[in-house]
Structure formats: C-alpha cells, structure tokens
Amino acid sequence: MYPITELAMQQFARIAPNVRIQLGVSGTGGGFKKFCAGITDISNASRPIKPDESEICRANGIEFVEIPVAFDGISVIVNSENRWVQCMTVDELKRMWAPDSEGKIVNWKQIRADWPDQPFKLYAPGVDSGTHDYFTAAIVGKEDASRSDYIGSEDDYVLMQRVIEEINGIAYVGFAYYQEYTDKVSAVAVDAGKGCILPSIETITNGTYTPLARPLFIYVREDRLDRPEVEAFITFYLNGAANLVRAARYIPLPPRAYELIQQRVVKRTTGSVFSEGVQVGVSIETLLMLEER
Amino acid sequence: MKLSIRTKLLAALGVDLFLMLVLGSFALHQMSIMNQKADFVVNQTILSIDLVNAMNDIILNYRTRQMEYILNAAPADKQRIEKELLDLEQRMDAIFQRYNASYQPDQTERTVFEQVQQDWERYVYLTHTQFIPANRNSNTGNVHPSFGRLSPLYGSLQTNIQKVREQSQARAEAARVSVESAYATSRFVIVSETFLTLVVSAVIGLTLSGNIARRIRTLRDATVAVARGDLDQRVALRGSDELVLLANNFNLMVASLRQQRILLEERNAELSASLEAQRKLMDDLVQRKQAEEAAHRAQAAAEAASHAKSMFLATMSHELRTPLNAILGYVQLLHLEAQMRGRSEMLPDLERIRSAGKHLLTIISNILDFSKIEQGKMNVEINPFSVDTVAREVIGIIEPLARNRKNTLNLVCPPDAGMMQSDAGKVRQILFNLLSNAVKFTEEGTVTLTVERERHPDGDWVQFSVADTGIGIAPEQMAHLFQPFYQVHQNRSRNYGGTGLGLALSQQLCRLLGGDIHVTSEVGKGSVFTVRLPACIDAAHTADVRLDFAHSVRYGIPDEHRLTTTSSSHITTSISA
C-alpha cells in the first residue's frame, strides 16, 4: 500500500503545499491498532478490516469509511540467479510455509525432488502485515497459520534486499515491490491447478493469478472527513486513483468501481463490506458486486 | 660407432652442455612467467581489491549519511549532509574512472562492475529525486519509507561489489595457482631434466667406457691367447676408431705369425716325410735281404729234398728191379716149360704175368731214369748214328702195338736225314715214348712219324714230329703236360695205362740232348708232338741241362712247404700206383 500513498502524498503536496501529512510504515494490523486507537486518521490496509479490529474501533467511538483503491497480487520472489524455481504449486507453497514444516522442511530438495540439496532461506512480512494474513489464509488455509522460523520485516523493500543478497532466499511481497525491481529479483509462477501463472497486470486483472490476488484498501475516520484537508486528500486520492495506482505499479480498479466508492465517501457509508474479515479469492468482479449492493 | 673415441667424448660433452642449456633456458622462461603473474597480482588484483574496498566504504558511508539525514532535524545539518553526499558521489565517480582507466577485468567481472555502476547511479538518482525531497522538511526522526525503498538497490550494490571482490579474488587465486603450477612445472622439469642429464651422462659415460674397456679386454684376451700360441685368434671390433685400427694391426700381425708358422710346419712335414721315406727304404732293404735268405734256404731245402727223393727212388728202383728181373726170367722159363709139356691152357695167364712184369719194369726204369736225371747221374753216351735207322727201329717196335689198336703207322723220312752225333739210346727212348703215347690215345686212326733235317751254318738240327688223329688234349691241360706223374686222362688211366712219367722224362731227355719238345693239339682231332734236337752235341751240354732242370723245379713250385708236401704226395702216389 505504501507506494500508492507515498505517490499520492507527493502529488497532493504540489497542489496543497501547506498541508503536512505524516506517513508511517507498519503492517496492516499495526496500522489498524493505531487507527482504532485514534492515533492516525487514515490507515492503509492490504486486507479488509477484521471483525475484532472493527469492534475495537467501535468501542473507541471511531467510525470508518472503507475505500478499496487497488488490486494487488502477492508475488513470490527469488534471487535472480536462482535458476531452479520457476513455478510452484499451491501445495508446494503450503508445504514451505505451513506451521508443521517448521524446522523440518528446510531444503529445496524437500519441496521438489529435482531441486538442489541446499537449505532455503525464508523471508516474509511480519505477523502485523496484511500481506502475511492474506498469504497464510490463501496458501495454508488459515489466517496467521505460518511457520515462524523465517526472517520477517514489515518493510517489503528490506525483504527484497535480502532476496537480492541471498541466492537461496525466497519471499513474498506486494506486486508493486516486485514490479519496481523486476531486474533484481525473479517472480515465481503459481500453479493453483490451472497451470503456472506469473503475476502481471493482465493475470491479476483477469483473475487467472489466483489465489494470491487481493484488493487493497484505505480506511478513513468518518468524523475526520469533516476536516477539509482530509476530505480534499481523499477526493484527490480517489480522483487520481487509477493513475496513482498505475504509477505505483499496482492494478487499478475499473472506473465504475471508483465511481461507486466515491459515492460511498460522499454518503459517508461506514463499516466494512467484508463482515468476515479476510476473504480469499475476491476478484475485481466480486468487489464490484459487493460495492453495488 | 663410426667415430673416433675423441669425437665420441666431445659429442657426449656436447649432449650434456645442450641439456644444461635447455634446462637453463626453460628455467628462465618459467621464471619470467612467474614474474608476469606476480606483476599481475601486484598491479591488477591488489588494485582491484583496493578499488572494491573503497567502493564499499563509500556506499556504507553514503547509507550512513542518509540515516543521519533522516535523524538530524536542523536544516544546517541537513545541508552539511547533502554536501557530504555529493562529495561521496564525486569520490565514487573518481573510483569508477580509476577502475575503468587502469584496471583490465575479465568479461564477467566487467559485467558485474557495470551493474554496480548502474545500481549506484540509480541509487544516487533515487536519493536526489525521492529521498532528499521527502526528508528535507521532515523532522519526525522516523525512518521514512523512501529510505526503505532504497534498500533493495543497496542490497544489490553490496551483492555486486561482493561479486566484483570475489571475481577479483578469483583472478588473484587463479594467478596464484598459475604461479604455483608454473613453479611446480618448473620444479618438476628442472628436477627431471637434471635427472635426465645425469642419466644421459651416465649412460653415455658408461656406454663409452664400457665399450672401450670391453674392446680393450677383447684385445687383451686375444694377445694372451696369441702369447699362449693360439694363432687362430682374430679380433673383430666394430666401428672405426683407434681401437679398431689397433685391432686390425693386431690381426695383421697375427696373420703374419700364422703364415710363418704354416711355413715352418710345411718344412717340418717335408723333413719328417723324407725321414719316413728313408726308414721305409731301410725296411725294404732288410725285408728283401730276409726274403732272399728265406729263398736261399728254401731252395737249399728243396734241392736237398729233391736229392733225397731221387736217392730214395734210385735205390728203391734198383732194389725192385733185381727181384723183378728174376720174376720175369722165371716166367720165361715157365712159359717155355708149359709150351713143351703142352699145357697150353696156362699160357694166357703166364703171358699176363710176363706183360705185367714188363710194364712194372718199364715203370721202374722210367722212375730210375727220372731220378738219375734229377740227381745228375744220367750218363750221356755220344756216338754217331743214322737217323733213318733209329726211326725205323722205333717204328718196328711200335708196329705190333699200333696193329693192336687198328692204327695205321707211317714213317716219313727223307733220304738226306743223315747222321747224328748224339745219344742214340735216348733218342730212341724219346721217340718210343711219344709214339707209344700216340698209339695209346688213338684208335682206328693214323699215327705218323716225320723226320726233317734243318741245316744251319753253326750246326744242323733234326726235327721229329709225331702226329696222331686221337682224342687230343684240352688247352687247360697243356701246361701240366710235362709235369712228372701227371696224367691227362686220369679218369681213363685204366684204359690207357702208363706211369705218368713218359712225357716228363721225354722232355728231360730232350733237354739233356740240347733240344726241346713242343706240342700242339686239338680235342677230338689229335695232337702233334715236335722234338728238335741238335744234330751234333758234345759232353759239355749235359751239365747245362741239369742246371736248367733244377731251375725249373724251383720256379714251378715257389712255396717251400708246398714243395715238400706236393713232392712227397707225388712220391706216395707214385709208390702206391
């Protein structure tokens, strides 16, 4: 989420130089904690808000408007000199990341017999991050169910750096991060039963890159929309969303979706359409359908 | 091996020198390779490692300054840090220039280095376009996300610089390995070649000295052998050096010695051959002398034996003749008495006794005559007589015998046969013997006595020929015809009778009278006996005849022993007959 918001801030600063926006980086979960504690006004999220987070917000008297802004495809990346990992099935990814595998599955050869007999090094976003939540839900089948013997970081760039530095490294990051350094790392195609699909704007848009494609959100405090600069920033954000998202190397939503979301902001419709929290396999079509309801 | 010893030694020295030169030049070559590699390490690898370290320092510094930039809120600090960042960028550019100018990396290393350069430029660009603008006014002290987004680039830079370092170290290692291998190679080659040189020198030295020593030994052995006298020695040395020359001269010397020895041996052989010849001559002489002595002894023995035999025969004949004459006289008286008393039936028996006695008397007379001749006691009574008369007398005596055997008896005697001065009795006896033989061996044939007189200026010869048409004599028997007691027709001797002494006696008598007797004959047609006698002889003749006779005995039977046995057997035969 960070690249989009950063870009939005830089551009907003040109038209409103007097507005000072502070941008902090954390995981989605961390962000929601601050958001529901009333510390932040706007929270980026790489997943829908969970019911328990919603509950905390409500308890603190904080109402929010949920704004989907882009689509992402979590990208599994390896070192650019890794010649053996081209594609992995969902099962193989699960075997690599499942809690049961901790301390047992440590070698490339254990994942696939013809891979080298070398230990792999796992890098992943921390437990606070939405990417982590979504990845575990989509791959392992249960949110937050992950082995813990990996090196974690809330900063996807650091994960990228590690994979660049370590030939046996493997990590999963947001599509935009991968897109920014396609020349430094290699993406791994994912086989969910319909062949190996590499993450790309095309495969994420048409829904074939599954199950790691997901929507990205910003959540804004309903009462803060009263403040003109916040209202202006959100409006600026949504008006330029398609361009911003593209510039930040994410996948924009269809124009129709942005219109519907704009109306929600205007109407100040609060609450989340994802009453059950993280949902795997939410396509752009599904999202549109949810908005029109 | 076609070279002189001096040349060989020089060649061996040359080979050694050559090997040592090769060794030296190779060692120089290897040392120059090692020097080059060492230069490379100094000039390139060390430089490269220095540059890489410098780059690393700058990047680390740059990153640290960025963090300071975030943490320091005061604008003055931020300006200072911006300046420091620019300074670092300039230093980095200088390093890149130096790298490009004075370093010659290989292709891999250059690719990685270019990557470093690109990443660096991108990093600097992002710093100036995103990091500095985002943080210039920030004073939160929070690490701004724009710093984080540089992390992958930073990681890439570090990774690639590490790769450059590794490449550089790999090159240094390769250089080191190559120096090491050059060292190992040269050590191996130098050691091997030193060894090879030693081996070659040793082989050449040993071969040469061994060869020379062996050949000198051959020569020495040959000299020793020659000294012992074995001149068949020949020294065969291969090659054409001084030793071979020596060997050839030695061979010539030995050959000359051998030649002289052969000459000596020939001389020796001639000498011993002549000695041998002399010895043989001596042996021959001795043998001949011995043979002559043996012959003399044999002759003497033979003559003594013959003499003894003749003496015995004469004595026996005389002693036999006396009683025989008495027997014949009394048979005559008995014959007359029987006629007178008319006892005619006794007459044939008496006649047979008288005839047998007469025959015995004749035999004894002949033997007596024969022995007399041998003894030289036969007396020759020389008187003049008429040839015609004697011939007619003999014919007259033979006439009745010829009639008995139904033979025709002819006498051919010319009127000029004349007189002979010789022993008439012996002539008569000879003719009687020949004619009685002719009549005896002829039946219903013709017996002719022919007398001829040959006139010669130094004395006349009278020839008597007795020819018959009888059974003849085979040529192989002619030789024995005149031997004593030989009978031509022994198997028919009963038919013909005789003593076997007639012809032998006739021959002896002929010779006694200075003549001789010959015979020609053809089996089944008849024989011709021819007697030639000188018409006139004197007493001197008789001695010559006796000598001739003795001579004939000796040559007829050469072996002394056989002479005695044969003669004794003759004697026994004659006695028992």
CSV table of C-alpha atoms in Angstrom, one decimal, chain B residues 408 433-443 445-450 464-475 477-478 481-482 488-489 492 496 503 517-531:
chain,number,residue,atom,x,y,z
B,408,THR,CA,97.9,-147.0,-89.4
B,433,ASN,CA,107.6,-142.7,-75.5
B,434,LEU,CA,105.9,-140.2,-78.0
B,435,LEU,CA,104.9,-142.9,-80.4
B,436,SER,CA,103.5,-145.3,-77.7
B,437,ASN,CA,101.5,-142.4,-76.3
B,438,ALA,CA,100.2,-141.5,-79.8
B,439,VAL,CA,99.1,-145.1,-80.4
B,440,LYS,CA,97.7,-145.5,-76.9
B,441,PHE,CA,95.4,-142.4,-77.3
B,442,THR,CA,94.4,-143.2,-81.0
B,443,GLU,CA,92.0,-145.9,-82.1
B,445,GLY,CA,93.4,-143.7,-86.7
B,446,THR,CA,96.7,-142.7,-88.2
B,447,VAL,CA,100.0,-142.1,-86.4
B,448,THR,CA,102.8,-140.5,-88.5
B,449,LEU,CA,106.4,-140.0,-87.6
B,450,THR,CA,108.0,-137.3,-89.7
B,464,PHE,CA,111.0,-135.4,-85.2
B,465,SER,CA,107.2,-134.9,-85.4
B,466,VAL,CA,104.7,-137.4,-84.1
B,467,ALA,CA,101.2,-136.7,-85.3
B,468,ASP,CA,98.1,-138.7,-84.4
B,469,THR,CA,94.3,-138.4,-85.1
B,470,GLY,CA,93.4,-139.3,-81.5
B,471,ILE,CA,91.4,-137.7,-78.7
B,472,GLY,CA,93.6,-134.6,-78.4
B,473,ILE,CA,94.4,-132.6,-75.3
B,474,ALA,CA,92.4,-129.7,-73.8
B,475,PRO,CA,94.2,-126.3,-73.7
B,477,GLN,CA,95.8,-129.4,-69.6
B,478,MET,CA,98.7,-128.4,-71.9
B,481,LEU,CA,101.5,-132.0,-69.7
B,482,PHE,CA,105.2,-132.2,-68.9
B,488,VAL,CA,96.0,-136.1,-68.9
B,489,HIS,CA,93.1,-138.5,-68.8
B,492,ARG,CA,90.7,-143.1,-68.2
B,496,TYR,CA,95.4,-146.4,-71.3
B,503,LEU,CA,106.3,-137.1,-71.2
B,517,ILE,CA,109.9,-130.6,-77.2
B,518,HIS,CA,106.7,-128.8,-78.2
B,519,VAL,CA,103.1,-129.9,-78.5
B,520,THR,CA,100.0,-128.6,-80.5
B,521,SER,CA,96.7,-130.3,-80.0
B,522,GLU,CA,93.0,-130.0,-80.6
B,523,VAL,CA,90.5,-132.0,-78.6
B,524,GLY,CA,88.9,-134.8,-80.8
B,525,LYS,CA,91.2,-134.3,-83.7
B,526,GLY,CA,94.6,-135.2,-82.5
B,527,SER,CA,98.0,-133.9,-81.3
B,528,VAL,CA,101.4,-133.2,-82.8
B,529,PHE,CA,104.5,-133.6,-80.6
B,530,THR,CA,107.6,-132.0,-82.1
B,531,VAL,CA,111.1,-132.7,-80.9
